[in-house]
């Protein structure tokens, strides 16, 4: 009875906390004026008021990157066509349709298509009992017809979505909007990824080169990477990065997780880990990554955090670092106490809850991870409260952003590596020991 009372008390406390946070967010709705919100509203107006031939040529849609929202009619039609598929394959077709739709809907969502497609094809093999006892695929029972039907779903979605623009000879214009390579390697505020570390290393090497008189000062651009402008720039010492290079790096980072998804299946949880790794890999190595894209990895990882202590540790490091990396987006004085308070509430509750859940296992953090997470406090104090009163503010205004980006990039990269180790070393579903 006492245990039930404690559980009921915890549930009531969580309900009150969730309700309080929800009401607080509702109160803040009138103050929400996001650039992305305006972009989406602008895009809806464009697609509603203009013919399809002018969607991607309208001047005010210059920064609109989303694919036009005319999927509604196609989804309605597909829902009627889908009933003629094999019932046991319907879930796989829906998954593959989601993969192709995701690929075309928004450029951020491309990161999930690898895992979705591989998992869909693998599920096709599983549905025809094409797996051995250890969970691997039995190729002699592979069904070409079923895989072809999956391919037809992808082809149908792509053809109907891009068909009108293909007829109007507008595909190059669409791709130039969906993938704006001329906007540069990094966003105006560097996302905390591998390229932020790469940029800083180039900056450090250039300073050292100038001090040692190994570089010509006249040939070095002034604050090209830290100017806060969305533009292309060249590195000084390290090789400059091209869109093709980021694509290759992202592909190489994603492939191991996709291979594990196929050759060493770990069930739905393995599929979810692959999705998260695809999101993190694209965030770390993608071209012109927005800092908010880290949420695409944090949200699905929260589902795994209650399953294993190792996943809980990775989640806490990633979510704390990822949320902190978004602080520079909320830069006005009234937003400062709100963002700090909300993050503290979420972080403290997450850590305490997961520690309680896994109290019988090893500690969630080692000394190095604890030291790193505690370092976020002094970093915030320096960036928000000390730096504005120094003489460096006018001469080096980019320093707070640079420090935040680089410090958080270390934590996010560490989380990516730690999650990859768990995926590569974890046993297949068929070989998991029963408790």
Short mmCIF file of C-alpha atoms in Angstrom, two decimals:
data_model
loop_
_atom_site.label_atom_id
_atom_site.label_comp_id
_atom_site.label_asym_id
_atom_site.label_seq_id
_atom_site.Cartn_x
_atom_site.Cartn_y
_atom_site.Cartn_z
CA UNK A 1 0.00 0.00 0.00
CA UNK A 2 2.84 2.34 0.86
CA UNK A 3 4.41 1.68 -2.55
CA UNK A 4 1.10 2.43 -4.24
CA UNK A 5 0.83 5.66 -2.28
CA UNK A 6 4.32 6.73 -3.36
CA UNK A 7 3.57 5.86 -7.00
CA UNK A 8 0.31 7.79 -6.86
CA UNK A 9 2.10 10.77 -5.33
CA UNK A 10 4.75 10.70 -8.08
CA UNK A 11 2.08 10.49 -10.75
CA UNK A 12 0.19 13.45 -9.26
CA UNK A 13 3.39 15.48 -9.04
CA UNK A 14 4.24 14.75 -12.67
CA UNK A 15 0.70 15.62 -13.79
CA UNK A 16 0.86 18.93 -11.96
CA UNK A 17 4.27 19.72 -13.46
CA UNK A 18 3.17 18.80 -16.98
CA UNK A 19 0.00 20.88 -16.60
CA UNK A 20 1.95 23.85 -15.28
CA UNK A 21 4.45 23.77 -18.15
CA UNK A 22 1.61 23.43 -20.68
CA UNK A 23 -0.24 26.44 -19.26
CA UNK A 24 2.98 28.45 -19.24
CA UNK A 25 3.52 27.65 -22.92
CA UNK A 26 -0.06 28.67 -23.68
CA UNK A 27 0.54 32.03 -22.02
CA UNK A 28 3.57 32.56 -24.26
CA UNK A 29 1.68 31.88 -27.51
CA UNK A 30 0.91 35.60 -28.16
CA UNK A 31 4.63 36.38 -27.97
CA UNK A 32 5.62 33.69 -30.47
CA UNK A 33 6.86 35.30 -33.67
CA UNK A 34 9.15 32.77 -35.28
CA UNK A 35 10.86 33.29 -38.59
CA UNK A 36 9.96 29.73 -39.53
CA UNK A 37 6.32 30.35 -38.63
CA UNK A 38 6.22 33.35 -40.93
CA UNK A 39 7.94 31.34 -43.68
CA UNK A 40 5.39 28.54 -43.50
CA UNK A 41 2.48 30.99 -43.44
CA UNK A 42 4.00 32.81 -46.41
CA UNK A 43 4.34 29.52 -48.30
CA UNK A 44 0.71 28.56 -47.65
CA UNK A 45 -0.38 31.94 -49.00
CA UNK A 46 1.79 31.52 -52.10
CA UNK A 47 0.47 28.06 -52.93
CA UNK A 48 -3.10 29.20 -52.34
CA UNK A 49 -3.02 32.39 -54.38
CA UNK A 50 -0.67 31.55 -57.25
CA UNK A 51 -0.78 28.92 -59.99
CA UNK A 52 1.62 26.01 -59.58
CA UNK A 53 3.85 27.33 -62.37
CA UNK A 54 4.77 30.36 -60.20
CA UNK A 55 5.27 28.68 -56.81
CA UNK A 56 9.04 28.47 -56.95
CA UNK A 57 9.55 31.72 -58.84
CA UNK A 58 7.62 34.03 -56.52
CA UNK A 59 10.00 36.66 -55.13
CA UNK A 60 8.80 36.56 -51.50
CA UNK A 61 9.37 32.79 -51.32
CA UNK A 62 13.15 33.20 -51.53
CA UNK A 63 13.74 31.56 -48.12
CA UNK A 64 10.89 29.07 -48.34
CA UNK A 65 12.44 25.61 -48.32
CA UNK A 66 9.45 23.33 -47.70
CA UNK A 67 7.95 21.22 -50.42
CA UNK A 68 4.48 22.46 -51.50
CA UNK A 69 1.70 21.06 -49.27
CA UNK A 70 -0.46 19.42 -51.90
CA UNK A 71 -0.02 15.90 -50.55
CA UNK A 72 -3.49 15.88 -49.00
CA UNK A 73 -5.31 14.83 -52.15
CA UNK A 74 -2.70 12.22 -52.92
CA UNK A 75 -2.92 10.72 -49.43
CA UNK A 76 -6.68 10.51 -49.84
CA UNK A 77 -6.33 8.67 -53.15
CA UNK A 78 -3.64 6.35 -51.86
CA UNK A 79 -5.76 5.38 -48.86
CA UNK A 80 -8.30 3.94 -51.31
CA UNK A 81 -5.72 2.24 -53.49
CA UNK A 82 -3.88 0.71 -50.52
CA UNK A 83 -6.77 -1.59 -49.62
CA UNK A 84 -6.01 -3.68 -52.72
CA UNK A 85 -2.53 -4.55 -51.41
CA UNK A 86 -1.75 -7.72 -49.51
CA UNK A 87 -3.01 -7.00 -45.93
CA UNK A 88 0.14 -8.26 -44.25
CA UNK A 89 2.18 -6.01 -46.51
CA UNK A 90 0.06 -2.92 -45.95
CA UNK A 91 2.13 -1.73 -43.01
CA UNK A 92 5.31 -2.07 -45.08
CA UNK A 93 3.80 -0.14 -48.00
CA UNK A 94 2.70 2.59 -45.62
CA UNK A 95 6.21 2.76 -44.18
CA UNK A 96 7.78 2.93 -47.63
CA UNK A 97 5.25 5.53 -48.74
CA UNK A 98 6.17 7.54 -45.66
CA UNK A 99 9.83 7.23 -46.63
CA UNK A 100 9.27 8.60 -50.13
CA UNK A 101 6.87 11.27 -48.90
CA UNK A 102 9.36 12.31 -46.22
CA UNK A 103 12.11 12.56 -48.83
CA UNK A 104 10.05 15.01 -50.87
CA UNK A 105 8.33 16.96 -48.13
CA UNK A 106 11.20 18.81 -46.45
CA UNK A 107 14.95 18.79 -46.89
CA UNK A 108 15.52 18.25 -43.15
CA UNK A 109 13.51 15.03 -43.37
CA UNK A 110 15.76 13.45 -45.99
CA UNK A 111 17.87 12.17 -43.12
CA UNK A 112 15.28 9.54 -42.21
CA UNK A 113 14.75 8.01 -45.65
CA UNK A 114 17.73 5.62 -45.47
CA UNK A 115 16.49 3.87 -42.35
CA UNK A 116 12.86 3.94 -43.46
CA UNK A 117 13.59 2.38 -46.84
CA UNK A 118 15.94 -0.32 -45.54
CA UNK A 119 13.54 -1.23 -42.74
CA UNK A 120 10.63 -1.39 -45.18
CA UNK A 121 12.47 -3.77 -47.52
CA UNK A 122 13.64 -5.86 -44.60
CA UNK A 123 10.10 -6.11 -43.25
CA UNK A 124 9.07 -7.26 -46.72
CA UNK A 125 11.48 -10.18 -46.39
CA UNK A 126 10.29 -10.92 -42.87
CA UNK A 127 6.64 -11.05 -43.89
CA UNK A 128 7.35 -13.94 -46.24
CA UNK A 129 9.21 -15.84 -43.48
CA UNK A 130 12.52 -15.10 -45.10
CA UNK A 131 14.60 -15.03 -41.93
CA UNK A 132 16.79 -17.57 -40.20
CA UNK A 133 16.63 -18.36 -36.51
CA UNK A 134 19.20 -15.67 -35.71
CA UNK A 135 17.13 -13.01 -37.49
CA UNK A 136 19.22 -12.73 -40.65
CA UNK A 137 17.64 -12.72 -44.11
CA UNK A 138 17.20 -16.01 -45.94
CA UNK A 139 17.83 -14.87 -49.51
CA UNK A 140 16.56 -18.02 -51.22
CA UNK A 141 13.05 -17.02 -50.17
CA UNK A 142 13.40 -13.38 -51.22
CA UNK A 143 10.31 -12.21 -53.13
CA UNK A 144 11.07 -10.06 -56.14
CA UNK A 145 7.36 -9.32 -56.62
CA UNK A 146 6.93 -7.88 -53.14
CA UNK A 147 10.03 -5.72 -53.35
CA UNK A 148 8.92 -4.49 -56.77
CA UNK A 149 5.56 -3.50 -55.29
CA UNK A 150 7.39 -1.45 -52.68
CA UNK A 151 9.38 0.25 -55.42
CA UNK A 152 6.19 1.09 -57.25
CA UNK A 153 4.88 2.93 -54.20
CA UNK A 154 8.02 5.10 -54.16
CA UNK A 155 7.80 5.68 -57.89
CA UNK A 156 4.11 6.59 -57.69
CA UNK A 157 4.65 9.13 -54.91
CA UNK A 158 7.60 10.69 -56.69
CA UNK A 159 5.94 10.79 -60.10
CA UNK A 160 2.71 12.38 -58.89
CA UNK A 161 4.53 14.85 -56.66
CA UNK A 162 7.14 16.02 -59.16
CA UNK A 163 5.18 15.35 -62.35
CA UNK A 164 3.64 18.84 -62.71
CA UNK A 165 7.02 20.50 -62.19
CA UNK A 166 8.70 18.09 -64.59
CA UNK A 167 6.14 19.01 -67.24
CA UNK A 168 6.85 22.68 -66.63
CA UNK A 169 10.63 22.09 -66.76
CA UNK A 170 11.01 23.50 -63.24
CA UNK A 171 12.91 20.70 -61.48
CA UNK A 172 16.21 22.65 -61.38
CA UNK A 173 14.41 25.57 -59.75
CA UNK A 174 12.80 23.29 -57.17
CA UNK A 175 16.08 21.63 -56.24
CA UNK A 176 17.81 25.01 -55.98
CA UNK A 177 15.21 26.01 -53.37
CA UNK A 178 15.15 22.71 -51.51
CA UNK A 179 18.96 22.50 -51.36
CA UNK A 180 20.35 26.08 -51.22
CA UNK A 181 24.02 25.26 -51.55
CA UNK A 182 24.94 28.89 -52.16
CA UNK A 183 24.01 29.75 -48.57
CA UNK A 184 27.30 28.38 -47.30
CA UNK A 185 28.57 25.50 -45.20
CA UNK A 186 27.32 26.87 -41.90
CA UNK A 187 24.32 28.85 -40.77
CA UNK A 188 24.79 32.42 -39.49
CA UNK A 189 24.96 30.95 -36.00
CA UNK A 190 27.03 27.78 -36.28
CA UNK A 191 25.14 24.63 -35.48
CA UNK A 192 27.14 22.62 -32.89
CA UNK A 193 28.37 19.98 -35.30
CA UNK A 194 31.61 18.69 -36.82
CA UNK A 195 31.98 21.70 -39.11
CA UNK A 196 31.90 24.07 -36.15
CA UNK A 197 34.93 22.23 -34.77
CA UNK A 198 36.48 22.28 -38.24
CA UNK A 199 35.93 26.03 -38.56
CA UNK A 200 37.46 26.73 -35.16
CA UNK A 201 40.48 24.58 -35.93
CA UNK A 202 40.98 26.51 -39.16
CA UNK A 203 40.63 29.77 -37.24
CA UNK A 204 43.18 28.70 -34.62
CA UNK A 205 45.63 27.52 -37.26
CA UNK A 206 45.28 30.79 -39.17
CA UNK A 207 46.02 32.82 -36.02
CA UNK A 208 49.06 30.67 -35.28
CA UNK A 209 50.17 31.01 -38.89
CA UNK A 210 49.94 34.79 -38.67
CA UNK A 211 51.88 34.88 -35.41
CA UNK A 212 54.63 32.73 -36.91
CA UNK A 213 54.50 34.79 -40.13
CA UNK A 214 53.69 31.70 -42.17
CA UNK A 215 50.62 33.32 -43.75
CA UNK A 216 50.18 36.54 -45.68
CA UNK A 217 47.72 38.81 -43.76
CA UNK A 218 46.57 40.47 -46.98
CA UNK A 219 45.28 37.16 -48.33
CA UNK A 220 43.20 36.25 -45.28
CA UNK A 221 39.54 37.39 -45.37
CA UNK A 222 38.38 39.42 -42.41
CA UNK A 223 35.97 37.47 -40.15
CA UNK A 224 34.54 35.55 -43.10
CA UNK A 225 33.31 32.67 -40.97
CA UNK A 226 32.23 34.69 -37.95
CA UNK A 227 30.56 37.65 -39.61
CA UNK A 228 27.07 36.36 -38.89
CA UNK A 229 26.12 36.47 -42.56
CA UNK A 230 24.60 33.61 -44.54
CA UNK A 231 27.15 33.26 -47.32
CA UNK A 232 29.83 31.06 -48.83
CA UNK A 233 33.35 31.35 -47.43
CA UNK A 234 36.74 29.75 -47.91
CA UNK A 235 38.86 28.23 -45.18
CA UNK A 236 42.33 29.70 -44.72
CA UNK A 237 44.49 26.72 -43.72
CA UNK A 238 42.32 23.61 -43.94
CA UNK A 239 40.76 22.52 -47.24
CA UNK A 240 37.52 24.31 -48.01
CA UNK A 241 34.44 22.11 -47.73
CA UNK A 242 32.10 21.56 -50.69
CA UNK A 243 28.50 20.27 -50.70
CA UNK A 244 29.77 17.02 -52.24
CA UNK A 245 32.21 16.57 -49.37
CA UNK A 246 29.45 16.98 -46.78
CA UNK A 247 27.30 14.49 -48.69
CA UNK A 248 30.09 11.91 -48.70
CA UNK A 249 30.81 12.45 -45.00
CA UNK A 250 27.13 12.12 -44.13
CA UNK A 251 26.77 8.99 -46.22
CA UNK A 252 29.81 7.38 -44.62
CA UNK A 253 28.47 8.24 -41.17
CA UNK A 254 25.03 6.77 -41.89
CA UNK A 255 26.04 3.55 -43.66
CA UNK A 256 27.22 1.56 -40.59
CA UNK A 257 23.87 2.02 -38.83
CA UNK A 258 21.96 1.07 -41.98
CA UNK A 259 24.10 -2.06 -42.43
CA UNK A 260 23.41 -3.02 -38.82
CA UNK A 261 19.71 -2.53 -39.43
CA UNK A 262 19.87 -5.07 -42.27
CA UNK A 263 22.54 -7.57 -41.25
CA UNK A 264 22.20 -7.43 -37.47
CA UNK A 265 18.52 -6.75 -36.77
CA UNK A 266 17.66 -5.56 -33.28
CA UNK A 267 13.91 -5.24 -33.66
CA UNK A 268 11.90 -2.00 -33.42
CA UNK A 269 14.38 -0.55 -30.93
CA UNK A 270 17.19 -1.17 -33.42
CA UNK A 271 15.17 0.60 -36.08
CA UNK A 272 14.65 3.56 -33.76
CA UNK A 273 18.38 3.69 -33.00
CA UNK A 274 19.09 3.72 -36.72
CA UNK A 275 16.70 6.64 -37.20
CA UNK A 276 18.41 8.55 -34.42
CA UNK A 277 21.86 7.85 -35.84
CA UNK A 278 20.72 9.02 -39.28
CA UNK A 279 19.46 12.25 -37.70
CA UNK A 280 22.65 12.80 -35.72
CA UNK A 281 24.91 11.93 -38.65
CA UNK A 282 23.13 14.41 -40.90
CA UNK A 283 23.26 17.03 -38.17
CA UNK A 284 26.98 16.52 -37.62
CA UNK A 285 28.12 16.38 -41.24
CA UNK A 286 25.36 17.98 -43.32
CA UNK A 287 25.59 21.16 -45.39
CA UNK A 288 24.21 24.38 -43.87
CA UNK A 289 22.63 22.63 -40.89
CA UNK A 290 20.25 24.63 -38.73
CA UNK A 291 20.87 24.39 -34.99
CA UNK A 292 17.23 23.44 -34.29
CA UNK A 293 17.67 20.22 -36.32
CA UNK A 294 19.15 18.59 -33.21
CA UNK A 295 15.56 18.13 -32.02
CA UNK A 296 15.09 15.50 -34.73
CA UNK A 297 17.45 13.26 -32.77
CA UNK A 298 16.49 14.29 -29.24
CA UNK A 299 12.78 13.53 -29.58
CA UNK A 300 13.02 9.89 -30.76
CA UNK A 301 15.88 9.22 -28.34
CA UNK A 302 13.55 10.05 -25.46
CA UNK A 303 11.64 6.84 -26.26
CA UNK A 304 14.77 4.75 -25.72
CA UNK A 305 15.85 6.54 -22.55
CA UNK A 306 13.50 4.52 -20.32
CA UNK A 307 14.62 1.14 -21.67
CA UNK A 308 18.31 0.94 -20.75
CA UNK A 309 20.65 2.87 -18.49
CA UNK A 310 23.13 3.37 -21.34
CA UNK A 311 20.43 4.91 -23.53
CA UNK A 312 19.31 7.10 -20.62
CA UNK A 313 22.87 8.39 -20.22
CA UNK A 314 23.15 9.21 -23.92
CA UNK A 315 19.76 10.90 -23.90
CA UNK A 316 20.59 13.11 -20.92
CA UNK A 317 23.90 14.23 -22.42
CA UNK A 318 22.38 14.88 -25.84
CA UNK A 319 19.24 16.62 -24.65
CA UNK A 320 21.07 18.83 -22.14
CA UNK A 321 23.71 19.82 -24.66
CA UNK A 322 21.25 20.12 -27.55
CA UNK A 323 18.80 22.31 -25.64
CA UNK A 324 21.60 24.51 -24.35
CA UNK A 325 22.88 24.97 -27.91
CA UNK A 326 19.54 26.62 -28.79
CA UNK A 327 19.95 29.37 -26.20
CA UNK A 328 21.51 31.90 -28.65
CA UNK A 329 18.31 31.75 -30.70
CA UNK A 330 16.50 33.35 -27.74
CA UNK A 331 18.71 36.38 -27.29
CA UNK A 332 16.53 39.15 -25.86
CA UNK A 333 16.64 40.10 -22.18
CA UNK A 334 13.03 39.05 -21.35
CA UNK A 335 13.69 35.60 -22.77
CA UNK A 336 16.76 34.97 -20.63
CA UNK A 337 15.07 33.93 -17.35
CA UNK A 338 12.40 31.97 -19.22
CA UNK A 339 14.80 29.82 -21.22
CA UNK A 340 17.04 29.17 -18.22
CA UNK A 341 14.14 28.27 -15.94
CA UNK A 342 12.46 25.96 -18.45
CA UNK A 343 15.69 24.14 -19.23
CA UNK A 344 16.53 23.72 -15.54
CA UNK A 345 13.07 22.31 -14.80
CA UNK A 346 13.27 19.83 -17.67
CA UNK A 347 16.89 18.83 -17.05
CA UNK A 348 16.55 18.36 -13.29
CA UNK A 349 13.37 16.36 -13.66
CA UNK A 350 14.81 14.18 -16.45
CA UNK A 351 18.00 13.39 -14.54
CA UNK A 352 16.23 12.69 -11.25
CA UNK A 353 13.55 10.53 -12.87
CA UNK A 354 15.98 8.42 -14.89
CA UNK A 355 18.32 8.06 -11.94
CA UNK A 356 15.40 6.74 -9.90
CA UNK A 357 14.39 4.40 -12.70
CA UNK A 358 17.89 2.90 -12.99
CA UNK A 359 18.94 3.30 -9.34
CA UNK A 360 19.85 -0.40 -9.11
CA UNK A 361 22.28 -0.14 -12.02
CA UNK A 362 25.52 1.71 -12.56
CA UNK A 363 25.59 5.55 -12.35
CA UNK A 364 24.28 7.29 -15.43
CA UNK A 365 27.36 9.53 -15.75
CA UNK A 366 31.05 8.96 -15.25
CA UNK A 367 33.29 11.69 -13.84
CA UNK A 368 34.17 13.05 -17.29
CA UNK A 369 30.53 13.34 -18.39
CA UNK A 370 29.57 14.95 -15.08
CA UNK A 371 32.36 17.49 -15.40
CA UNK A 372 31.33 18.31 -18.97
CA UNK A 373 27.65 18.85 -18.12
CA UNK A 374 28.49 20.99 -15.09
CA UNK A 375 30.65 23.12 -17.39
CA UNK A 376 27.51 24.39 -19.14
CA UNK A 377 26.76 26.55 -16.09
CA UNK A 378 30.00 28.58 -16.14
CA UNK A 379 29.74 28.83 -19.93
CA UNK A 380 26.28 30.40 -19.67
CA UNK A 381 27.46 32.82 -16.98
CA UNK A 382 30.40 33.92 -19.11
CA UNK A 383 28.36 34.34 -22.31
CA UNK A 384 25.25 36.00 -20.86
CA UNK A 385 26.44 37.92 -17.79
CA UNK A 386 30.19 38.58 -18.02
CA UNK A 387 31.06 38.99 -21.70
CA UNK A 388 28.60 41.88 -22.39
CA UNK A 389 30.52 44.02 -19.86
CA UNK A 390 33.95 43.39 -21.35
CA UNK A 391 35.79 45.42 -23.99
CA UNK A 392 35.73 42.38 -26.27
CA UNK A 393 32.03 42.77 -26.99
CA UNK A 394 32.59 45.32 -29.74
CA UNK A 395 35.77 43.83 -31.19
CA UNK A 396 34.84 40.13 -30.94
CA UNK A 397 31.01 39.95 -30.81
CA UNK A 398 31.02 36.38 -32.16
CA UNK A 399 32.83 34.84 -29.17
CA UNK A 400 29.72 33.77 -27.15
CA UNK A 401 28.24 32.04 -30.18
CA UNK A 402 31.54 30.41 -31.03
CA UNK A 403 32.08 29.13 -27.47
CA UNK A 404 28.53 27.80 -27.21
CA UNK A 405 28.68 26.09 -30.58
CA UNK A 406 32.07 24.47 -30.03
CA UNK A 407 31.37 23.35 -26.46
CA UNK A 408 28.03 21.80 -27.43
CA UNK A 409 29.54 20.22 -30.54
CA UNK A 410 31.83 18.19 -28.30
CA UNK A 411 28.89 16.80 -26.30
CA UNK A 412 26.76 16.03 -29.35
CA UNK A 413 29.64 14.29 -31.11
CA UNK A 414 30.34 12.28 -27.96
CA UNK A 415 26.66 11.21 -27.78
CA UNK A 416 26.78 10.15 -31.43
CA UNK A 417 29.87 8.04 -30.87
CA UNK A 418 28.48 6.47 -27.70
CA UNK A 419 25.20 5.58 -29.41
CA UNK A 420 27.08 4.07 -32.35
CA UNK A 421 29.09 1.86 -29.99
CA UNK A 422 25.87 0.54 -28.43
CA UNK A 423 24.44 -0.24 -31.87
CA UNK A 424 27.55 -1.95 -33.21
CA UNK A 425 28.15 -4.02 -30.07
CA UNK A 426 24.54 -4.88 -29.28
CA UNK A 427 23.37 -8.46 -30.02
CA UNK A 428 20.77 -9.27 -32.72
CA UNK A 429 17.21 -9.90 -31.60
CA UNK A 430 17.54 -13.64 -32.15
CA UNK A 431 20.61 -13.82 -29.88
CA UNK A 432 19.35 -11.64 -27.03
CA UNK A 433 19.42 -13.53 -23.77
CA UNK A 434 16.13 -14.01 -22.04
CA UNK A 435 15.88 -12.64 -18.54
#
